[in-house]
mmCIF file of C-alpha atoms in Angstrom:
data_model
loop_
_atom_site.group_PDB
_atom_site.id
_atom_site.type_symbol
_atom_site.label_atom_id
_atom_site.label_comp_id
_atom_site.label_asym_id
_atom_site.label_seq_id
_atom_site.Cartn_x
_atom_site.Cartn_y
_atom_site.Cartn_z
ATOM 1 C CA UNK A 1128 0.000 0.000 0.000
ATOM 2 C CA UNK A 1129 2.926 2.340 -0.787
ATOM 3 C CA UNK A 1130 3.916 2.449 2.877
ATOM 4 C CA UNK A 1131 0.595 3.748 4.147
ATOM 5 C CA UNK A 1132 0.079 2.751 7.747
ATOM 6 C CA UNK A 1133 3.762 2.110 8.426
ATOM 7 C CA UNK A 1134 5.444 4.131 11.164
ATOM 8 C CA UNK A 1135 7.278 7.264 10.146
ATOM 9 C CA UNK A 1136 9.006 7.587 13.501
ATOM 10 C CA UNK A 1137 10.597 4.749 15.464
ATOM 11 C CA UNK A 1138 12.752 4.407 18.557
ATOM 12 C CA UNK A 1139 15.038 1.894 20.196
ATOM 13 C CA UNK A 1140 14.674 2.362 23.977
ATOM 14 C CA UNK A 1141 12.826 5.603 24.730
ATOM 15 C CA UNK A 1142 10.889 8.330 22.955
ATOM 16 C CA UNK A 1143 9.169 11.372 24.411
ATOM 17 C CA UNK A 1144 6.157 12.755 22.609
ATOM 18 C CA UNK A 1145 5.146 16.317 23.424
ATOM 19 C CA UNK A 1146 6.401 18.502 26.209
ATOM 20 C CA UNK A 1147 5.372 19.668 29.625
ATOM 21 C CA UNK A 1148 2.529 18.109 31.553
ATOM 22 C CA UNK A 1149 0.922 16.609 28.447
ATOM 23 C CA UNK A 1150 3.990 14.664 27.358
ATOM 24 C CA UNK A 1151 3.965 10.889 26.894
ATOM 25 C CA UNK A 1152 7.103 8.824 27.405
ATOM 26 C CA UNK A 1153 7.381 5.588 25.440
ATOM 27 C CA UNK A 1154 9.729 2.837 26.606
ATOM 28 C CA UNK A 1155 10.950 -0.439 25.183
ATOM 29 C CA UNK A 1156 12.585 -2.766 27.717
ATOM 30 C CA UNK A 1157 12.821 -5.993 25.704
ATOM 31 C CA UNK A 1158 10.635 -8.888 24.639
ATOM 32 C CA UNK A 1159 7.630 -9.869 26.684
ATOM 33 C CA UNK A 1160 4.395 -11.122 25.205
ATOM 34 C CA UNK A 1161 5.763 -9.969 21.826
ATOM 35 C CA UNK A 1162 8.989 -8.390 20.615
ATOM 36 C CA UNK A 1163 7.228 -5.041 20.347
ATOM 37 C CA UNK A 1164 5.787 -4.469 23.811
ATOM 38 C CA UNK A 1165 5.848 -0.713 24.358
ATOM 39 C CA UNK A 1166 5.185 0.863 27.738
ATOM 40 C CA UNK A 1167 3.585 4.331 27.714
ATOM 41 C CA UNK A 1168 4.081 6.593 30.724
ATOM 42 C CA UNK A 1169 1.885 9.610 31.344
ATOM 43 C CA UNK A 1170 3.979 11.507 33.923
ATOM 44 C CA UNK A 1171 1.331 14.096 34.790
ATOM 45 C CA UNK A 1172 -1.031 11.328 35.855
ATOM 46 C CA UNK A 1173 1.595 9.023 37.356
ATOM 47 C CA UNK A 1174 0.292 6.294 35.054
ATOM 48 C CA UNK A 1175 1.820 3.605 32.828
ATOM 49 C CA UNK A 1176 0.078 1.396 30.283
ATOM 50 C CA UNK A 1177 1.363 -2.150 30.169
ATOM 51 C CA UNK A 1178 -0.454 -3.708 27.251
ATOM 52 C CA UNK A 1179 -0.588 -7.480 27.285
ATOM 53 C CA UNK A 1180 2.882 -7.741 28.814
ATOM 54 C CA UNK A 1181 0.817 -7.419 32.012
ATOM 55 C CA UNK A 1182 -2.631 -8.449 30.909
ATOM 56 C CA UNK A 1183 -3.843 -10.563 33.788
ATOM 57 C CA UNK A 1184 -2.458 -12.002 37.004
ATOM 58 C CA UNK A 1185 -1.159 -15.239 35.515
ATOM 59 C CA UNK A 1186 1.876 -16.317 33.525
ATOM 60 C CA UNK A 1187 2.090 -14.032 30.508
ATOM 61 C CA UNK A 1188 0.794 -15.476 27.247
ATOM 62 C CA UNK A 1189 3.841 -15.534 24.992
ATOM 63 C CA UNK A 1190 3.418 -15.002 21.255
ATOM 64 C CA UNK A 1191 6.642 -16.525 19.944
ATOM 65 C CA UNK A 1192 5.628 -15.879 16.338
ATOM 66 C CA UNK A 1193 5.736 -12.150 17.110
ATOM 67 C CA UNK A 1194 9.035 -12.401 18.992
ATOM 68 C CA UNK A 1195 7.661 -12.854 22.499
ATOM 69 C CA UNK A 1196 9.934 -14.688 24.897
ATOM 70 C CA UNK A 1197 9.072 -16.887 27.868
ATOM 71 C CA UNK A 1198 12.762 -16.875 28.770
ATOM 72 C CA UNK A 1199 13.018 -13.065 28.774
ATOM 73 C CA UNK A 1200 9.641 -11.808 30.015
ATOM 74 C CA UNK A 1201 10.717 -11.824 33.688
ATOM 75 C CA UNK A 1202 13.862 -9.838 32.887
ATOM 76 C CA UNK A 1203 11.869 -7.368 30.803
ATOM 77 C CA UNK A 1204 9.352 -6.826 33.608
ATOM 78 C CA UNK A 1205 12.194 -6.321 36.090
ATOM 79 C CA UNK A 1206 13.681 -3.678 33.770
ATOM 80 C CA UNK A 1207 10.338 -1.853 33.721
ATOM 81 C CA UNK A 1208 10.160 -1.845 37.508
ATOM 82 C CA UNK A 1209 13.758 -0.633 37.817
ATOM 83 C CA UNK A 1210 13.646 1.809 34.904
ATOM 84 C CA UNK A 1211 10.428 3.741 35.460
ATOM 85 C CA UNK A 1212 9.832 6.182 38.287
ATOM 86 C CA UNK A 1213 7.068 8.529 39.319
ATOM 87 C CA UNK A 1214 4.314 6.050 38.523
ATOM 88 C CA UNK A 1215 1.679 4.871 40.977
ATOM 89 C CA UNK A 1216 -1.003 3.535 38.600
ATOM 90 C CA UNK A 1217 -0.810 0.759 35.986
ATOM 91 C CA UNK A 1218 -3.358 0.162 33.246
ATOM 92 C CA UNK A 1219 -3.089 -3.517 32.351
ATOM 93 C CA UNK A 1220 -3.684 -5.000 28.934
ATOM 94 C CA UNK A 1221 -7.176 -6.116 29.839
ATOM 95 C CA UNK A 1222 -8.343 -2.855 31.331
ATOM 96 C CA UNK A 1223 -7.755 -3.378 35.013
ATOM 97 C CA UNK A 1224 -6.267 -0.355 36.730
ATOM 98 C CA UNK A 1225 -3.969 -1.438 39.526
ATOM 99 C CA UNK A 1226 -1.382 0.132 41.830
ATOM 100 C CA UNK A 1227 2.342 0.122 40.926
ATOM 101 C CA UNK A 1228 3.027 -2.538 43.558
ATOM 102 C CA UNK A 1229 0.930 -4.981 41.488
ATOM 103 C CA UNK A 1230 3.407 -4.594 38.613
ATOM 104 C CA UNK A 1231 6.265 -5.173 41.052
ATOM 105 C CA UNK A 1232 4.504 -8.334 42.281
ATOM 106 C CA UNK A 1233 3.866 -9.435 38.698
ATOM 107 C CA UNK A 1234 7.573 -9.109 37.861
ATOM 108 C CA UNK A 1235 8.459 -11.253 40.906
ATOM 109 C CA UNK A 1236 5.750 -13.765 39.987
ATOM 110 C CA UNK A 1237 7.142 -14.165 36.470
ATOM 111 C CA UNK A 1238 10.701 -14.557 37.817
ATOM 112 C CA UNK A 1239 9.480 -17.222 40.250
ATOM 113 C CA UNK A 1240 7.652 -19.045 37.472
ATOM 114 C CA UNK A 1241 10.732 -18.992 35.216
ATOM 115 C CA UNK A 1242 13.053 -20.140 38.016
ATOM 116 C CA UNK A 1243 10.688 -22.917 39.127
ATOM 117 C CA UNK A 1244 10.111 -24.089 35.564
ATOM 118 C CA UNK A 1245 13.816 -24.186 34.738
ATOM 119 C CA UNK A 1246 14.479 -26.159 37.941
ATOM 120 C CA UNK A 1247 11.711 -28.630 37.106
ATOM 121 C CA UNK A 1248 13.010 -29.060 33.540
ATOM 122 C CA UNK A 1249 16.556 -29.557 34.859
ATOM 123 C CA UNK A 1250 15.172 -32.216 37.213
ATOM 124 C CA UNK A 1251 13.778 -34.082 34.203
ATOM 125 C CA UNK A 1252 10.117 -33.060 34.399
ATOM 126 C CA UNK A 1253 8.204 -32.597 31.175
ATOM 127 C CA UNK A 1254 6.054 -29.557 30.402
ATOM 128 C CA UNK A 1255 3.000 -31.826 30.911
ATOM 129 C CA UNK A 1256 4.207 -32.763 34.388
ATOM 130 C CA UNK A 1257 4.996 -29.143 35.231
ATOM 131 C CA UNK A 1258 1.516 -28.091 34.119
ATOM 132 C CA UNK A 1259 -0.102 -30.454 36.619
ATOM 133 C CA UNK A 1260 2.235 -29.798 39.551
ATOM 134 C CA UNK A 1261 3.148 -26.093 39.478
ATOM 135 C CA UNK A 1262 0.935 -23.990 41.695
ATOM 136 C CA UNK A 1263 0.748 -20.259 42.327
ATOM 137 C CA UNK A 1264 3.022 -19.552 45.290
ATOM 138 C CA UNK A 1265 1.490 -18.205 48.510
ATOM 139 C CA UNK A 1266 1.169 -14.449 48.663
ATOM 140 C CA UNK A 1267 0.042 -13.895 45.078
ATOM 141 C CA UNK A 1268 -3.580 -13.036 45.809
ATOM 142 C CA UNK A 1269 -5.850 -13.195 42.773
ATOM 143 C CA UNK A 1270 -3.306 -15.001 40.597
ATOM 144 C CA UNK A 1271 -4.206 -18.040 38.522
ATOM 145 C CA UNK A 1272 -2.164 -20.596 36.630
ATOM 146 C CA UNK A 1273 -4.145 -22.482 34.018
ATOM 147 C CA UNK A 1274 -2.465 -25.818 33.237
ATOM 148 C CA UNK A 1275 -2.615 -25.142 29.486
ATOM 149 C CA UNK A 1276 -0.749 -21.827 29.915
ATOM 150 C CA UNK A 1277 1.789 -23.446 32.253
ATOM 151 C CA UNK A 1278 2.449 -26.196 29.707
ATOM 152 C CA UNK A 1279 2.707 -23.770 26.788
ATOM 153 C CA UNK A 1280 5.174 -21.523 28.609
ATOM 154 C CA UNK A 1281 7.155 -24.482 29.970
ATOM 155 C CA UNK A 1282 7.555 -25.773 26.406
ATOM 156 C CA UNK A 1283 8.833 -22.385 25.292
ATOM 157 C CA UNK A 1284 11.242 -22.158 28.210
ATOM 158 C CA UNK A 1285 12.474 -25.675 27.441
ATOM 159 C CA UNK A 1286 12.989 -24.662 23.807
ATOM 160 C CA UNK A 1287 14.733 -21.399 24.713
ATOM 161 C CA UNK A 1288 11.973 -19.226 23.291
#
């Protein structure tokens, strides 16, 4: 279509749109659900939008075909938590508005899931076995872990995706 609809402005790590209180800061911290997960910060409102990198309180659905990475999502979330300041509100990918601490918890949850899954794989468990035995750790109120999602992510972690 002669380039219609393609971006005319891109960025690698950070881009600020506008100035003053109406500015929007865009960040890229690495692959999560996809390779293109962008985080938008609205400093005047102390708000960040997470997209589906933080859609629901469960292991992130990874779209490997679009560059998402089950082996990197925890690291990416940790970079968001460490790299963004002045935010107290998070708009998740499915519309829930939650406090910043929920994103911090979600980053820890994803790190725990990755660590536990790698340990189980190293111990010889299959993704099927992991999907039936891995449970949400205590303290993660409102979190779920559907066996199908656990299996899918465990397969991707096993395969280095």
